[in-house]
Every structure is written in C-alpha cells, then in structure tokens.
Amino acid sequence: MAIERTLSIVKPDGVAAGNIGNILAIFEKNGLKLVAGKLIWLNRQKAREFYAVHKERPFFNSLVDFMVSGPCFVSVLEGENAIKKNRELMGATDPAKADAGTIRKLYATGIEKNAVHGSDAVETAKVEISHFFSGLELNDYERS
Ligand code: CMP
C-alpha cells in the first residue's frame, strides 16, 4: 500500500453551512491525516486556473462563480491510498448518486454545490497541492 498525499477542498457551500469540522472528522476517523490546511477565498483567476481542465464544459462559468462565492478550506491529506480513499469518502460528484454515509450524500445540495473536491490521481494531486501550498507549508524541509 502506498502512502499518498491528496488535495481536499471544502467548497464554499460546505464552509458556509459550518461543515468544515464534520468533514475533517470523517477524514481523520478514516485514516487520512491532515498535513496542511487553511481557509482561502479564491479570486476568479485562481478558480479558473484550478479548474482549467473543465474550461470547455457548459458548467465552467457557473462553477467559477460558485467557487469565488465564499471562502474554501483547502487541505492536504496523507495516508495509505489517500487519493482513492478520499474519493470513496466523498462519494459520487452528484449527491443524488452518492452512497449513504458519504460526505456528498450527507452535506452536498447539488451536482455543483457538492461540498468537497478531491484530487483524482497521483499526478493531479501533485499539481493541485502546488496550487495552494509551498514546501514550507507542507513541512517538507529539514527541521534540525
Ligand atoms: P469537482 O469534483 O470539484 O470537479 C469539478 C466540479 O464541477 C464538480 O466537483 C462540481 O462542483 C462541478 N460539476 C461537475 N459536473 C457538473 C455539472 N454537470 N453541472 C454543474 N457542475 C458540475
């Protein structure tokens, strides 16, 4: 089993509803450790950059509007198979299709306002983490 890191975002709907703690508790109870985390209010340029892979999709402008509508809680989670585990804990993108007990089933209100984002692969995780965190913030340095 590989120890991986993945980027997690509690989106503006999850933050506004007061669900940061509930969502982090689910990660921690399931073996995902918080390596770094912060509250950040994205601007449109940053949101467009982060979701650039979706720029041709019909929902792109609406997604950007949503992601700048309030603060997000961005964090780096670490653990065995963290990428897959996080995606299982989040559940399907559309909460109507998410399994019972998943974060999106519990806290999402629609396919766009779906409470959380998680990286989908090792390479994507590296890039997504670097959007928000420096090596210093990840404690990736010699402390002695
Ligand atoms: P996320 O996992 O962050 O990846 C892209 C986001 O776009 C997704 O969660 C949703 O917030 C949003 N999204 C995906 N599909 C749709 C859709 N069909 N309509 C509106 N928003 C969507």
PDB file of N, CA and C in Angstrom, residues 6-69:
ATOM      1  N   THR A   6      -3.083  13.899  -1.020  1.00  0.00           N
ATOM      2  CA  THR A   6      -4.113  14.365  -1.935  1.00  0.00           C
ATOM      3  C   THR A   6      -4.614  15.731  -1.494  1.00  0.00           C
ATOM      4  N   LEU A   7      -5.089  16.512  -2.472  1.00  0.00           N
ATOM      5  CA  LEU A   7      -5.663  17.815  -2.118  1.00  0.00           C
ATOM      6  C   LEU A   7      -7.154  17.656  -1.858  1.00  0.00           C
ATOM      7  N   SER A   8      -7.600  18.245  -0.771  1.00  0.00           N
ATOM      8  CA  SER A   8      -9.031  18.295  -0.457  1.00  0.00           C
ATOM      9  C   SER A   8      -9.461  19.749  -0.387  1.00  0.00           C
ATOM     10  N   ILE A   9     -10.630  20.039  -0.923  1.00  0.00           N
ATOM     11  CA  ILE A   9     -11.234  21.373  -0.744  1.00  0.00           C
ATOM     12  C   ILE A   9     -12.617  21.193  -0.148  1.00  0.00           C
ATOM     13  N   VAL A  10     -12.863  21.854   0.993  1.00  0.00           N
ATOM     14  CA  VAL A  10     -14.247  22.031   1.432  1.00  0.00           C
ATOM     15  C   VAL A  10     -14.712  23.298   0.719  1.00  0.00           C
ATOM     16  N   LYS A  11     -15.684  23.146  -0.165  1.00  0.00           N
ATOM     17  CA  LYS A  11     -16.093  24.242  -1.052  1.00  0.00           C
ATOM     18  C   LYS A  11     -16.941  25.274  -0.294  1.00  0.00           C
ATOM     19  N   PRO A  12     -17.200  26.429  -0.938  1.00  0.00           N
ATOM     20  CA  PRO A  12     -17.929  27.490  -0.233  1.00  0.00           C
ATOM     21  C   PRO A  12     -19.251  27.045   0.398  1.00  0.00           C
ATOM     22  N   ASP A  13     -19.961  26.106  -0.220  1.00  0.00           N
ATOM     23  CA  ASP A  13     -21.229  25.659   0.388  1.00  0.00           C
ATOM     24  C   ASP A  13     -20.961  24.911   1.698  1.00  0.00           C
ATOM     25  N   GLY A  14     -19.916  24.097   1.716  1.00  0.00           N
ATOM     26  CA  GLY A  14     -19.575  23.325   2.918  1.00  0.00           C
ATOM     27  C   GLY A  14     -19.095  24.225   4.048  1.00  0.00           C
ATOM     28  N   VAL A  15     -18.317  25.262   3.687  1.00  0.00           N
ATOM     29  CA  VAL A  15     -17.827  26.213   4.692  1.00  0.00           C
ATOM     30  C   VAL A  15     -18.999  27.020   5.239  1.00  0.00           C
ATOM     31  N   ALA A  16     -19.853  27.539   4.332  1.00  0.00           N
ATOM     32  CA  ALA A  16     -20.985  28.384   4.758  1.00  0.00           C
ATOM     33  C   ALA A  16     -21.937  27.617   5.669  1.00  0.00           C
ATOM     34  N   ALA A  17     -22.086  26.332   5.420  1.00  0.00           N
ATOM     35  CA  ALA A  17     -23.007  25.513   6.223  1.00  0.00           C
ATOM     36  C   ALA A  17     -22.382  25.061   7.550  1.00  0.00           C
ATOM     37  N   GLY A  18     -21.131  25.431   7.769  1.00  0.00           N
ATOM     38  CA  GLY A  18     -20.475  25.072   9.038  1.00  0.00           C
ATOM     39  C   GLY A  18     -20.043  23.618   9.095  1.00  0.00           C
ATOM     40  N   ASN A  19     -19.675  23.072   7.937  1.00  0.00           N
ATOM     41  CA  ASN A  19     -19.340  21.646   7.891  1.00  0.00           C
ATOM     42  C   ASN A  19     -17.854  21.325   7.799  1.00  0.00           C
ATOM     43  N   ILE A  20     -16.965  22.323   7.979  1.00  0.00           N
ATOM     44  CA  ILE A  20     -15.529  22.010   7.904  1.00  0.00           C
ATOM     45  C   ILE A  20     -15.184  20.924   8.925  1.00  0.00           C
ATOM     46  N   GLY A  21     -15.571  21.142  10.158  1.00  0.00           N
ATOM     47  CA  GLY A  21     -15.226  20.190  11.226  1.00  0.00           C
ATOM     48  C   GLY A  21     -15.824  18.810  10.981  1.00  0.00           C
ATOM     49  N   ASN A  22     -17.080  18.768  10.554  1.00  0.00           N
ATOM     50  CA  ASN A  22     -17.721  17.469  10.291  1.00  0.00           C
ATOM     51  C   ASN A  22     -16.979  16.703   9.204  1.00  0.00           C
ATOM     52  N   ILE A  23     -16.567  17.426   8.165  1.00  0.00           N
ATOM     53  CA  ILE A  23     -15.900  16.771   7.031  1.00  0.00           C
ATOM     54  C   ILE A  23     -14.492  16.319   7.423  1.00  0.00           C
ATOM     55  N   LEU A  24     -13.752  17.189   8.128  1.00  0.00           N
ATOM     56  CA  LEU A  24     -12.403  16.783   8.563  1.00  0.00           C
ATOM     57  C   LEU A  24     -12.486  15.585   9.509  1.00  0.00           C
ATOM     58  N   ALA A  25     -13.520  15.533  10.330  1.00  0.00           N
ATOM     59  CA  ALA A  25     -13.676  14.402  11.254  1.00  0.00           C
ATOM     60  C   ALA A  25     -13.831  13.091  10.485  1.00  0.00           C
ATOM     61  N   ILE A  26     -14.543  13.140   9.381  1.00  0.00           N
ATOM     62  CA  ILE A  26     -14.703  11.925   8.560  1.00  0.00           C
ATOM     63  C   ILE A  26     -13.344  11.484   8.012  1.00  0.00           C
ATOM     64  N   PHE A  27     -12.553  12.450   7.530  1.00  0.00           N
ATOM     65  CA  PHE A  27     -11.217  12.085   7.031  1.00  0.00           C
ATOM     66  C   PHE A  27     -10.385  11.457   8.154  1.00  0.00           C
ATOM     67  N   GLU A  28     -10.361  12.123   9.295  1.00  0.00           N
ATOM     68  CA  GLU A  28      -9.485  11.668  10.389  1.00  0.00           C
ATOM     69  C   GLU A  28      -9.927  10.302  10.924  1.00  0.00           C
ATOM     70  N   LYS A  29     -11.232  10.085  11.013  1.00  0.00           N
ATOM     71  CA  LYS A  29     -11.736   8.782  11.501  1.00  0.00           C
ATOM     72  C   LYS A  29     -11.398   7.659  10.537  1.00  0.00           C
ATOM     73  N   ASN A  30     -11.128   8.025   9.281  1.00  0.00           N
ATOM     74  CA  ASN A  30     -10.864   7.005   8.262  1.00  0.00           C
ATOM     75  C   ASN A  30      -9.405   6.950   7.836  1.00  0.00           C
ATOM     76  N   GLY A  31      -8.525   7.402   8.707  1.00  0.00           N
ATOM     77  CA  GLY A  31      -7.092   7.188   8.483  1.00  0.00           C
ATOM     78  C   GLY A  31      -6.422   8.196   7.585  1.00  0.00           C
ATOM     79  N   LEU A  32      -7.090   9.302   7.283  1.00  0.00           N
ATOM     80  CA  LEU A  32      -6.438  10.360   6.497  1.00  0.00           C
ATOM     81  C   LEU A  32      -6.012  11.473   7.450  1.00  0.00           C
ATOM     82  N   LYS A  33      -4.709  11.725   7.432  1.00  0.00           N
ATOM     83  CA  LYS A  33      -4.115  12.687   8.367  1.00  0.00           C
ATOM     84  C   LYS A  33      -3.962  14.042   7.682  1.00  0.00           C
ATOM     85  N   LEU A  34      -4.256  15.110   8.412  1.00  0.00           N
ATOM     86  CA  LEU A  34      -4.095  16.462   7.876  1.00  0.00           C
ATOM     87  C   LEU A  34      -2.615  16.858   7.934  1.00  0.00           C
ATOM     88  N   VAL A  35      -2.035  17.165   6.754  1.00  0.00           N
ATOM     89  CA  VAL A  35      -0.631  17.578   6.685  1.00  0.00           C
ATOM     90  C   VAL A  35      -0.523  19.100   6.657  1.00  0.00           C
ATOM     91  N   ALA A  36      -1.531  19.757   6.049  1.00  0.00           N
ATOM     92  CA  ALA A  36      -1.568  21.219   5.955  1.00  0.00           C
ATOM     93  C   ALA A  36      -3.012  21.617   5.695  1.00  0.00           C
ATOM     94  N   GLY A  37      -3.365  22.838   6.093  1.00  0.00           N
ATOM     95  CA  GLY A  37      -4.733  23.280   5.833  1.00  0.00           C
ATOM     96  C   GLY A  37      -4.889  24.763   6.074  1.00  0.00           C
ATOM     97  N   LYS A  38      -5.774  25.400   5.310  1.00  0.00           N
ATOM     98  CA  LYS A  38      -6.038  26.841   5.509  1.00  0.00           C
ATOM     99  C   LYS A  38      -7.338  27.249   4.830  1.00  0.00           C
ATOM    100  N   LEU A  39      -7.906  28.339   5.389  1.00  0.00           N
ATOM    101  CA  LEU A  39      -9.103  28.931   4.788  1.00  0.00           C
ATOM    102  C   LEU A  39      -8.642  29.935   3.738  1.00  0.00           C
ATOM    103  N   ILE A  40      -9.207  29.862   2.546  1.00  0.00           N
ATOM    104  CA  ILE A  40      -8.754  30.747   1.463  1.00  0.00           C
ATOM    105  C   ILE A  40      -9.960  31.139   0.611  1.00  0.00           C
ATOM    106  N   TRP A  41     -10.054  32.435   0.317  1.00  0.00           N
ATOM    107  CA  TRP A  41     -11.151  32.929  -0.539  1.00  0.00           C
ATOM    108  C   TRP A  41     -10.573  33.142  -1.933  1.00  0.00           C
ATOM    109  N   LEU A  42     -10.903  32.290  -2.861  1.00  0.00           N
ATOM    110  CA  LEU A  42     -10.327  32.336  -4.211  1.00  0.00           C
ATOM    111  C   LEU A  42     -10.798  33.568  -4.968  1.00  0.00           C
ATOM    112  N   ASN A  43      -9.935  34.084  -5.860  1.00  0.00           N
ATOM    113  CA  ASN A  43     -10.421  35.070  -6.822  1.00  0.00           C
ATOM    114  C   ASN A  43     -10.718  34.332  -8.136  1.00  0.00           C
ATOM    115  N   ARG A  44     -11.292  35.075  -9.100  1.00  0.00           N
ATOM    116  CA  ARG A  44     -11.756  34.398 -10.324  1.00  0.00           C
ATOM    117  C   ARG A  44     -10.578  33.791 -11.098  1.00  0.00           C
ATOM    118  N   GLN A  45      -9.450  34.503 -11.135  1.00  0.00           N
ATOM    119  CA  GLN A  45      -8.299  33.982 -11.886  1.00  0.00           C
ATOM    120  C   GLN A  45      -7.825  32.656 -11.300  1.00  0.00           C
ATOM    121  N   LYS A  46      -7.742  32.602  -9.983  1.00  0.00           N
ATOM    122  CA  LYS A  46      -7.257  31.384  -9.324  1.00  0.00           C
ATOM    123  C   LYS A  46      -8.247  30.228  -9.533  1.00  0.00           C
ATOM    124  N   ALA A  47      -9.538  30.535  -9.439  1.00  0.00           N
ATOM    125  CA  ALA A  47     -10.548  29.492  -9.639  1.00  0.00           C
ATOM    126  C   ALA A  47     -10.520  28.979 -11.081  1.00  0.00           C
ATOM    127  N   ARG A  48     -10.336  29.887 -12.027  1.00  0.00           N
ATOM    128  CA  ARG A  48     -10.275  29.483 -13.440  1.00  0.00           C
ATOM    129  C   ARG A  48      -9.034  28.634 -13.702  1.00  0.00           C
ATOM    130  N   GLU A  49      -7.921  29.003 -13.083  1.00  0.00           N
ATOM    131  CA  GLU A  49      -6.690  28.212 -13.243  1.00  0.00           C
ATOM    132  C   GLU A  49      -6.866  26.815 -12.651  1.00  0.00           C
ATOM    133  N   PHE A  50      -7.438  26.762 -11.446  1.00  0.00           N
ATOM    134  CA  PHE A  50      -7.556  25.476 -10.765  1.00  0.00           C
ATOM    135  C   PHE A  50      -8.436  24.512 -11.559  1.00  0.00           C
ATOM    136  N   TYR A  51      -9.515  25.046 -12.134  1.00  0.00           N
ATOM    137  CA  TYR A  51     -10.460  24.192 -12.861  1.00  0.00           C
ATOM    138  C   TYR A  51     -10.270  24.275 -14.382  1.00  0.00           C
ATOM    139  N   ALA A  52      -9.067  24.677 -14.844  1.00  0.00           N
ATOM    140  CA  ALA A  52      -8.815  24.875 -16.279  1.00  0.00           C
ATOM    141  C   ALA A  52      -9.185  23.647 -17.114  1.00  0.00           C
ATOM    142  N   VAL A  53      -9.029  22.459 -16.541  1.00  0.00           N
ATOM    143  CA  VAL A  53      -9.348  21.224 -17.271  1.00  0.00           C
ATOM    144  C   VAL A  53     -10.826  21.193 -17.690  1.00  0.00           C
ATOM    145  N   HIS A  54     -11.666  21.953 -17.011  1.00  0.00           N
ATOM    146  CA  HIS A  54     -13.104  21.966 -17.320  1.00  0.00           C
ATOM    147  C   HIS A  54     -13.526  23.191 -18.133  1.00  0.00           C
ATOM    148  N   LYS A  55     -12.540  23.938 -18.702  1.00  0.00           N
ATOM    149  CA  LYS A  55     -12.900  25.255 -19.255  1.00  0.00           C
ATOM    150  C   LYS A  55     -13.846  25.206 -20.457  1.00  0.00           C
ATOM    151  N   GLU A  56     -13.892  24.066 -21.131  1.00  0.00           N
ATOM    152  CA  GLU A  56     -14.818  23.964 -22.269  1.00  0.00           C
ATOM    153  C   GLU A  56     -16.197  23.446 -21.856  1.00  0.00           C
ATOM    154  N   ARG A  57     -16.346  23.070 -20.614  1.00  0.00           N
ATOM    155  CA  ARG A  57     -17.619  22.486 -20.168  1.00  0.00           C
ATOM    156  C   ARG A  57     -18.684  23.568 -19.995  1.00  0.00           C
ATOM    157  N   PRO A  58     -19.933  23.208 -20.268  1.00  0.00           N
ATOM    158  CA  PRO A  58     -21.004  24.223 -20.146  1.00  0.00           C
ATOM    159  C   PRO A  58     -21.161  24.768 -18.732  1.00  0.00           C
ATOM    160  N   PHE A  59     -20.716  24.008 -17.740  1.00  0.00           N
ATOM    161  CA  PHE A  59     -20.899  24.453 -16.357  1.00  0.00           C
ATOM    162  C   PHE A  59     -19.725  25.280 -15.840  1.00  0.00           C
ATOM    163  N   PHE A  60     -18.708  25.554 -16.691  1.00  0.00           N
ATOM    164  CA  PHE A  60     -17.474  26.167 -16.196  1.00  0.00           C
ATOM    165  C   PHE A  60     -17.699  27.536 -15.543  1.00  0.00           C
ATOM    166  N   ASN A  61     -18.400  28.450 -16.216  1.00  0.00           N
ATOM    167  CA  ASN A  61     -18.561  29.807 -15.649  1.00  0.00           C
ATOM    168  C   ASN A  61     -19.337  29.769 -14.346  1.00  0.00           C
ATOM    169  N   SER A  62     -20.348  28.929 -14.307  1.00  0.00           N
ATOM    170  CA  SER A  62     -21.144  28.791 -13.090  1.00  0.00           C
ATOM    171  C   SER A  62     -20.296  28.202 -11.952  1.00  0.00           C
ATOM    172  N   LEU A  63     -19.442  27.237 -12.300  1.00  0.00           N
ATOM    173  CA  LEU A  63     -18.549  26.627 -11.301  1.00  0.00           C
ATOM    174  C   LEU A  63     -17.595  27.683 -10.730  1.00  0.00           C
ATOM    175  N   VAL A  64     -17.050  28.522 -11.614  1.00  0.00           N
ATOM    176  CA  VAL A  64     -16.139  29.577 -11.144  1.00  0.00           C
ATOM    177  C   VAL A  64     -16.899  30.554 -10.236  1.00  0.00           C
ATOM    178  N   ASP A  65     -18.101  30.968 -10.647  1.00  0.00           N
ATOM    179  CA  ASP A  65     -18.920  31.864  -9.796  1.00  0.00           C
ATOM    180  C   ASP A  65     -19.105  31.256  -8.409  1.00  0.00           C
ATOM    181  N   PHE A  66     -19.433  29.975  -8.399  1.00  0.00           N
ATOM    182  CA  PHE A  66     -19.655  29.290  -7.120  1.00  0.00           C
ATOM    183  C   PHE A  66     -18.393  29.251  -6.274  1.00  0.00           C
ATOM    184  N   MET A  67     -17.265  28.933  -6.903  1.00  0.00           N
ATOM    185  CA  MET A  67     -16.022  28.756  -6.129  1.00  0.00           C
ATOM    186  C   MET A  67     -15.480  30.065  -5.559  1.00  0.00           C
ATOM    187  N   VAL A  68     -15.920  31.225  -6.115  1.00  0.00           N
ATOM    188  CA  VAL A  68     -15.479  32.517  -5.558  1.00  0.00           C
ATOM    189  C   VAL A  68     -16.556  33.141  -4.663  1.00  0.00           C
ATOM    190  N   SER A  69     -17.630  32.403  -4.409  1.00  0.00           N
ATOM    191  CA  SER A  69     -18.766  32.982  -3.674  1.00  0.00           C
ATOM    192  C   SER A  69     -18.524  33.076  -2.169  1.00  0.00           C
TER     193      SER A  69
END
